[in-house]
Amino acid sequence: MIRQWRDVDFLGLAQIGSVSLPNPVLLASGTAGHGTELAGHVRYDVLGGLVVKSLYHSSWPGNPPPRLAPVEFGMLNSVGLQGPGVSDWKQRTLPALIETGIPVIASIWGRTVEDYRRAAAMLAMTEGVTALEVNLSCPNIEGRETMFAHDPNATAEVLRSCAVAGVPLWAKLSANTDRLVDVARTARDNGAEAVTLINTMLGLHLDPHNGRRALGGGGGGLSGPAIRPIAVRAIWDVHAALPDLPLIGVGGVRTGRDALEMMRAGASVVQVGTSSFARPSQASIVLREAARRARKDGHSSWSTVVGSAHRPPRDR
Ligand code: RRO
């Protein structure tokens, strides 16, 4: 049972394809752990959902440290997909997560199409999993020359293989390509009910003291405020080209104003990620602020906010 704050006048449920969520502010994959890691710091029972850090079909050790490097206006990471694997997560972590009342979106990754299929199959018929975010855009997969999300054919194959999960699929894409609209269309045509925009941007930081690459994995993924305009542009472009495809916005959201910007550009819901590192309760602050501002702007449901910047001012 989702509770809400008494002092905030919320705008009802958020709809993303066939999925109804209590509200449009979610915790982003990779920034809220695999389960209840943030539960002591943020009220899970008032948030719209939590996307679990991407899981492989088996356990995966991840990259050598250091895995995080703060940079101006953001953060670089090369976690390298560390995780317990789907079975272990289902057995040891999922029950406690369900208990918190937050809608759970599982996320999976793979090095091959068969990896994705296996992970998706292991999640089939799993009670308490609302949707599956298929991560096609991790910047830190060793040994792959092309990101799945940079190749429409690879994106199509992966998504078709994930249908076995039997839950709504969200395809997490990358803005490190100028083929984003093409890839989003292909994702939709091959079973994605929604598309998550964007993953981190490819980046590199050299240690100023020794000139070596600062992260153990070498390069990494840039997140935080630096990438917000990139995310907003990606959402804008995909919504303009494919207005019926539901979008999930992510990238540098720190305030209610940021969340509403993404929603006006075309996102049905948003995810809060890197800002939770500075303040774990940031997502709930974003939610309250977004609700207050949307009400003040005359909206009585979230749906009228979505894509409103594409409409003439009198129709917003
Ligand atoms: O684990 C990671 O290194 C990682 C993943 Br799966 C991802 O999707 N995005 C990112 O920036 N890092």
GROMACS .gro file of C-alpha atoms and ligand atoms in nm:
model
  328
    1MET     CA    1   0.000   0.000   0.000
    2ILE     CA    2   0.156   0.327  -0.115
    3ARG     CA    3   0.123   0.615   0.128
    4GLN     CA    4   0.165   0.982   0.052
    5TRP     CA    5   0.248   1.296   0.244
    6ARG     CA    6  -0.054   1.469   0.388
    7ASP     CA    7   0.080   1.815   0.304
    8VAL     CA    8   0.126   1.758  -0.069
    9ASP     CA    9  -0.160   1.755  -0.314
   10PHE     CA   10  -0.051   1.487  -0.558
   11LEU     CA   11  -0.173   1.448  -0.913
   12GLY     CA   12  -0.277   1.084  -0.912
   13LEU     CA   13  -0.112   0.788  -1.076
   14ALA     CA   14   0.157   0.803  -1.344
   15GLN     CA   15   0.098   0.589  -1.651
   16ILE     CA   16   0.382   0.442  -1.856
   17GLY     CA   17   0.246   0.215  -2.127
   18SER     CA   18   0.041  -0.054  -1.953
   19VAL     CA   19   0.204   0.014  -1.616
   20SER     CA   20   0.042   0.239  -1.356
   21LEU     CA   21   0.275   0.375  -1.092
   22PRO     CA   22   0.182   0.570  -0.777
   23ASN     CA   23   0.363   0.879  -0.911
   24PRO     CA   24   0.626   0.966  -1.173
   25VAL     CA   25   0.947   0.977  -0.963
   26LEU     CA   26   1.155   0.658  -0.951
   27LEU     CA   27   1.499   0.565  -0.825
   28ALA     CA   28   1.734   0.501  -1.119
   29SER     CA   29   1.914   0.177  -1.183
   30GLY     CA   30   2.262   0.154  -1.037
   31THR     CA   31   2.212   0.431  -0.786
   32ALA     CA   32   1.988   0.257  -0.535
   33GLY     CA   33   2.164  -0.078  -0.513
   34HIS     CA   34   1.998  -0.413  -0.571
   35GLY     CA   35   1.742  -0.375  -0.298
   36THR     CA   36   1.677  -0.187   0.023
   37GLU     CA   37   2.018  -0.017   0.053
   38LEU     CA   38   1.859   0.331   0.058
   39ALA     CA   39   1.548   0.235   0.253
   40GLY     CA   40   1.676   0.382   0.579
   41HIS     CA   41   1.727   0.719   0.411
   42VAL     CA   42   1.435   0.767   0.176
   43ARG     CA   43   1.070   0.673   0.216
   44TYR     CA   44   1.033   0.394  -0.037
   45ASP     CA   45   0.661   0.383   0.035
   46VAL     CA   46   0.599   0.721  -0.127
   47LEU     CA   47   0.809   0.683  -0.441
   48GLY     CA   48   0.690   0.581  -0.786
   49GLY     CA   49   0.926   0.285  -0.818
   50LEU     CA   50   1.280   0.155  -0.797
   51VAL     CA   51   1.486   0.020  -1.085
   52VAL     CA   52   1.728  -0.239  -0.953
   53LYS     CA   53   2.093  -0.228  -1.058
   54SER     CA   54   2.126  -0.433  -1.376
   55LEU     CA   55   2.153  -0.806  -1.313
   56TYR     CA   56   2.335  -1.071  -1.516
   57HIS     CA   57   2.200  -1.428  -1.528
   58SER     CA   58   2.486  -1.528  -1.296
   59SER     CA   59   2.691  -1.339  -1.040
   60TRP     CA   60   2.939  -1.092  -1.185
   61PRO     CA   61   3.242  -0.944  -1.006
   62GLY     CA   62   3.252  -0.598  -1.168
   63ASN     CA   63   3.553  -0.380  -1.235
   64PRO     CA   64   3.859  -0.315  -1.018
   65PRO     CA   65   3.855  -0.006  -0.793
   66PRO     CA   66   3.838   0.287  -0.798
   67ARG     CA   67   3.492   0.269  -0.947
   68LEU     CA   68   3.374   0.624  -0.895
   69ALA     CA   69   3.537   0.959  -0.964
   70PRO     CA   70   3.369   1.290  -0.889
   71VAL     CA   71   3.419   1.537  -1.174
   72GLU     CA   72   3.294   1.889  -1.232
   73PHE     CA   73   2.913   1.890  -1.253
   74GLY     CA   74   2.884   1.516  -1.224
   75MET     CA   75   3.041   1.181  -1.161
   76LEU     CA   76   3.219   0.914  -1.363
   77ASN     CA   77   3.163   0.548  -1.283
   78SER     CA   78   3.302   0.221  -1.393
   79VAL     CA   79   3.127  -0.020  -1.161
   80GLY     CA   80   3.140  -0.284  -1.431
   81LEU     CA   81   2.799  -0.439  -1.365
   82GLN     CA   82   2.879  -0.605  -1.037
   83GLY     CA   83   2.590  -0.810  -0.908
   84PRO     CA   84   2.469  -1.126  -0.737
   85GLY     CA   85   2.293  -1.273  -1.044
   86VAL     CA   86   1.920  -1.313  -1.098
   87SER     CA   87   1.858  -1.626  -0.887
   88ASP     CA   88   2.038  -1.500  -0.580
   89TRP     CA   89   1.866  -1.161  -0.609
   90LYS     CA   90   1.523  -1.322  -0.638
   91GLN     CA   91   1.584  -1.540  -0.340
   92ARG     CA   92   1.765  -1.310  -0.101
   93THR     CA   93   1.674  -0.953  -0.194
   94LEU     CA   94   1.345  -0.929  -0.377
   95PRO     CA   95   1.120  -1.032  -0.084
   96ALA     CA   96   1.248  -0.750   0.137
   97LEU     CA   97   1.215  -0.503  -0.147
   98ILE     CA   98   0.854  -0.602  -0.211
   99GLU     CA   99   0.788  -0.564   0.160
  100THR     CA  100   0.875  -0.192   0.142
  101GLY     CA  101   0.577  -0.131  -0.089
  102ILE     CA  102   0.778   0.029  -0.369
  103PRO     CA  103   0.702  -0.093  -0.723
  104VAL     CA  104   1.002  -0.297  -0.839
  105ILE     CA  105   1.143  -0.275  -1.190
  106ALA     CA  106   1.413  -0.534  -1.252
  107SER     CA  107   1.698  -0.453  -1.490
  108ILE     CA  108   1.910  -0.698  -1.684
  109TRP     CA  109   2.225  -0.687  -1.894
  110GLY     CA  110   2.423  -0.932  -2.102
  111ARG     CA  111   2.727  -0.970  -2.322
  112THR     CA  112   2.534  -1.170  -2.581
  113VAL     CA  113   2.172  -1.203  -2.690
  114GLU     CA  114   2.163  -1.542  -2.519
  115ASP     CA  115   2.275  -1.381  -2.191
  116TYR     CA  116   1.978  -1.145  -2.204
  117ARG     CA  117   1.740  -1.428  -2.291
  118ARG     CA  118   1.860  -1.635  -1.997
  119ALA     CA  119   1.826  -1.348  -1.751
  120ALA     CA  120   1.481  -1.257  -1.885
  121ALA     CA  121   1.366  -1.620  -1.866
  122MET     CA  122   1.481  -1.641  -1.504
  123LEU     CA  123   1.259  -1.343  -1.425
  124ALA     CA  124   0.948  -1.482  -1.597
  125MET     CA  125   0.645  -1.518  -1.370
  126THR     CA  126   0.823  -1.346  -1.085
  127GLU     CA  127   0.570  -1.203  -0.845
  128GLY     CA  128   0.649  -0.847  -0.745
  129VAL     CA  129   0.834  -0.748  -1.064
  130THR     CA  130   0.629  -0.477  -1.236
  131ALA     CA  131   0.844  -0.433  -1.549
  132LEU     CA  132   1.182  -0.523  -1.690
  133GLU     CA  133   1.429  -0.253  -1.791
  134VAL     CA  134   1.656  -0.405  -2.055
  135ASN     CA  135   1.990  -0.228  -2.024
  136LEU     CA  136   2.129  -0.205  -2.377
  137SER     CA  137   2.358   0.086  -2.304
  138CYS     CA  138   2.608   0.012  -2.028
  139PRO     CA  139   2.929   0.202  -2.107
  140ASN     CA  140   3.144  -0.043  -1.910
  141ILE     CA  141   3.103  -0.380  -2.080
  142GLU     CA  142   3.446  -0.520  -2.144
  143GLY     CA  143   3.524  -0.664  -2.485
  144ARG     CA  144   3.226  -0.537  -2.682
  145GLU     CA  145   3.318  -0.305  -2.962
  146THR     CA  146   2.966  -0.177  -3.019
  147MET     CA  147   2.710  -0.101  -2.755
  148PHE     CA  148   2.387  -0.295  -2.822
  149ALA     CA  149   2.198   0.035  -2.816
  150HIS     CA  150   2.414   0.177  -3.095
  151ASP     CA  151   2.299  -0.091  -3.333
  152PRO     CA  152   1.930  -0.120  -3.427
  153ASN     CA  153   1.970  -0.486  -3.530
  154ALA     CA  154   2.133  -0.587  -3.202
  155THR     CA  155   1.868  -0.390  -3.011
  156ALA     CA  156   1.593  -0.573  -3.199
  157GLU     CA  157   1.744  -0.917  -3.133
  158VAL     CA  158   1.791  -0.854  -2.763
  159LEU     CA  159   1.439  -0.723  -2.714
  160ARG     CA  160   1.282  -1.010  -2.903
  161SER     CA  161   1.475  -1.252  -2.684
  162CYS     CA  162   1.350  -1.078  -2.367
  163ALA     CA  163   0.980  -1.129  -2.452
  164VAL     CA  164   1.013  -1.455  -2.260
  165ALA     CA  165   0.997  -1.254  -1.936
  166GLY     CA  166   0.625  -1.192  -1.996
  167VAL     CA  167   0.629  -0.846  -1.835
  168PRO     CA  168   0.637  -0.498  -1.992
  169LEU     CA  169   0.983  -0.426  -2.135
  170TRP     CA  170   1.154  -0.087  -2.103
  171ALA     CA  171   1.459  -0.049  -2.329
  172LYS     CA  172   1.735   0.162  -2.175
  173LEU     CA  173   1.913   0.342  -2.457
  174SER     CA  174   2.222   0.553  -2.505
  175ALA     CA  175   2.267   0.910  -2.625
  176ASN     CA  176   2.624   0.833  -2.730
  177THR     CA  177   2.489   0.785  -3.084
  178ASP     CA  178   2.322   1.000  -3.349
  179ARG     CA  179   2.095   0.704  -3.433
  180LEU     CA  180   1.889   0.736  -3.117
  181VAL     CA  181   1.553   0.791  -3.287
  182ASP     CA  182   1.616   0.495  -3.518
  183VAL     CA  183   1.712   0.274  -3.227
  184ALA     CA  184   1.410   0.385  -3.023
  185ARG     CA  185   1.179   0.305  -3.314
  186THR     CA  186   1.341  -0.036  -3.354
  187ALA     CA  187   1.306  -0.099  -2.981
  188ARG     CA  188   0.935  -0.017  -3.000
  189ASP     CA  189   0.884  -0.234  -3.307
  190ASN     CA  190   1.052  -0.529  -3.137
  191GLY     CA  191   0.862  -0.539  -2.812
  192ALA     CA  192   0.966  -0.247  -2.595
  193GLU     CA  193   0.661  -0.090  -2.439
  194ALA     CA  194   0.867   0.211  -2.328
  195VAL     CA  195   1.215   0.350  -2.370
  196THR     CA  196   1.441   0.483  -2.094
  197LEU     CA  197   1.653   0.784  -2.193
  198ILE     CA  198   1.942   0.808  -2.119
  199ASN     CA  199   2.224   0.599  -1.976
  200THR     CA  200   2.551   0.769  -1.883
  201MET     CA  201   2.774   0.934  -2.144
  202LEU     CA  202   3.115   0.787  -2.228
  203GLY     CA  203   3.383   0.978  -2.040
  204LEU     CA  204   3.738   0.964  -1.909
  205HIS     CA  205   3.920   1.131  -1.622
  206LEU     CA  206   4.295   1.143  -1.572
  207ASP     CA  207   4.436   1.170  -1.223
  208PRO     CA  208   4.599   1.519  -1.212
  209HIS     CA  209   4.877   1.388  -0.984
  210ASN     CA  210   5.004   1.094  -1.187
  211GLY     CA  211   4.842   1.140  -1.528
  212ARG     CA  212   4.693   0.790  -1.516
  213ARG     CA  213   4.332   0.704  -1.584
  214ALA     CA  214   4.150   0.761  -1.256
  215LEU     CA  215   3.908   0.467  -1.271
  216GLY     CA  216   4.013   0.106  -1.235
  217GLY     CA  217   3.818   0.019  -1.550
  218GLY     CA  218   3.981   0.297  -1.752
  219GLY     CA  219   3.700   0.504  -1.901
  220GLY     CA  220   3.357   0.530  -1.748
  221GLY     CA  221   3.005   0.669  -1.767
  222LEU     CA  222   2.937   1.034  -1.693
  223SER     CA  223   2.622   1.110  -1.496
  224GLY     CA  224   2.480   1.404  -1.301
  225PRO     CA  225   2.384   1.762  -1.392
  226ALA     CA  226   2.637   1.776  -1.679
  227ILE     CA  227   2.426   1.533  -1.885
  228ARG     CA  228   2.078   1.672  -1.811
  229PRO     CA  229   2.054   1.885  -2.127
  230ILE     CA  230   2.167   1.582  -2.329
  231ALA     CA  231   1.888   1.376  -2.172
  232VAL     CA  232   1.630   1.649  -2.232
  233ARG     CA  233   1.735   1.674  -2.598
  234ALA     CA  234   1.715   1.296  -2.637
  235ILE     CA  235   1.366   1.289  -2.484
  236TRP     CA  236   1.255   1.583  -2.696
  237ASP     CA  237   1.378   1.430  -3.021
  238VAL     CA  238   1.235   1.084  -2.957
  239HIS     CA  239   0.900   1.222  -2.839
  240ALA     CA  240   0.879   1.450  -3.144
  241ALA     CA  241   0.944   1.158  -3.379
  242LEU     CA  242   0.749   0.889  -3.190
  243PRO     CA  243   0.485   1.069  -2.982
  244ASP     CA  244   0.301   0.750  -2.885
  245LEU     CA  245   0.608   0.578  -2.740
  246PRO     CA  246   0.615   0.620  -2.361
  247LEU     CA  247   0.948   0.754  -2.235
  248ILE     CA  248   1.124   0.735  -1.901
  249GLY     CA  249   1.359   1.029  -1.844
  250VAL     CA  250   1.685   0.996  -1.653
  251GLY     CA  251   2.004   1.200  -1.638
  252GLY     CA  252   2.099   1.465  -1.385
  253VAL     CA  253   1.759   1.523  -1.224
  254ARG     CA  254   1.809   1.706  -0.893
  255THR     CA  255   1.495   1.915  -0.845
  256GLY     CA  256   1.123   1.915  -0.915
  257ARG     CA  257   1.189   2.171  -1.183
  258ASP     CA  258   1.433   1.931  -1.356
  259ALA     CA  259   1.174   1.652  -1.340
  260LEU     CA  260   0.904   1.872  -1.492
  261GLU     CA  261   1.141   1.985  -1.767
  262MET     CA  262   1.190   1.622  -1.872
  263MET     CA  263   0.817   1.553  -1.851
  264ARG     CA  264   0.734   1.861  -2.060
  265ALA     CA  265   0.988   1.740  -2.316
  266GLY     CA  266   0.802   1.407  -2.337
  267ALA     CA  267   0.891   1.179  -2.045
  268SER     CA  268   0.597   1.008  -1.872
  269VAL     CA  269   0.806   0.942  -1.561
  270VAL     CA  270   1.158   1.031  -1.448
  271GLN     CA  271   1.431   0.854  -1.255
  272VAL     CA  272   1.658   1.015  -0.998
  273GLY     CA  273   2.010   0.875  -0.984
  274THR     CA  274   2.336   1.053  -0.914
  275SER     CA  275   2.181   1.316  -0.688
  276SER     CA  276   2.091   1.034  -0.445
  277PHE     CA  277   2.465   0.991  -0.382
  278ALA     CA  278   2.484   1.340  -0.232
  279ARG     CA  279   2.151   1.311  -0.052
  280PRO     CA  280   1.981   0.971  -0.045
  281SER     CA  281   1.638   1.128   0.009
  282GLN     CA  282   1.668   1.351  -0.298
  283ALA     CA  283   1.409   1.157  -0.498
  284SER     CA  284   1.139   1.234  -0.245
  285ILE     CA  285   1.234   1.603  -0.254
  286VAL     CA  286   1.210   1.595  -0.635
  287LEU     CA  287   0.865   1.437  -0.611
  288ARG     CA  288   0.726   1.692  -0.366
  289GLU     CA  289   0.864   1.985  -0.561
  290ALA     CA  290   0.739   1.851  -0.894
  291ALA     CA  291   0.389   1.795  -0.755
  292ARG     CA  292   0.371   2.144  -0.605
  293ARG     CA  293   0.496   2.312  -0.923
  294ALA     CA  294   0.270   2.113  -1.152
  295ARG     CA  295  -0.033   2.206  -0.937
  296LYS     CA  296   0.075   2.569  -0.939
  297ASP     CA  297   0.096   2.557  -1.318
  298GLY     CA  298  -0.265   2.442  -1.331
  299HIS     CA  299  -0.220   2.069  -1.388
  300SER     CA  300  -0.448   1.828  -1.207
  301SER     CA  301  -0.296   1.511  -1.350
  302TRP     CA  302   0.057   1.415  -1.452
  303SER     CA  303  -0.058   1.317  -1.800
  304THR     CA  304  -0.122   1.677  -1.906
  305VAL     CA  305   0.237   1.769  -1.819
  306VAL     CA  306   0.382   1.498  -2.047
  307GLY     CA  307   0.496   1.644  -2.379
  308SER     CA  308   0.330   1.979  -2.304
  309ALA     CA  309   0.626   2.180  -2.437
  310HIS     CA  310   0.555   2.037  -2.783
  311ARG     CA  311   0.206   2.189  -2.785
  312PRO     CA  312   0.112   2.552  -2.852
  313PRO     CA  313   0.099   2.757  -2.526
  314ARG     CA  314  -0.284   2.764  -2.509
  315ASP     CA  315  -0.295   2.381  -2.514
  316ARG     CA  316  -0.043   2.320  -2.240
  317RRO     O1  317   2.778  -0.103  -1.382
  317RRO     C1  318   2.816  -0.007  -1.451
  317RRO     O2  319   2.937   0.019  -1.467
  317RRO     C2  320   2.721   0.079  -1.520
  317RRO     C3  321   2.604   0.038  -1.582
  317RRO    BR1  322   2.543  -0.136  -1.574
  317RRO     C4  323   2.524   0.129  -1.657
  317RRO     O3  324   2.421   0.096  -1.717
  317RRO     N1  325   2.565   0.256  -1.661
  317RRO     C5  326   2.676   0.299  -1.599
  317RRO     O4  327   2.708   0.417  -1.607
  317RRO     N2  328   2.752   0.209  -1.529
   0.00000   0.00000   0.00000
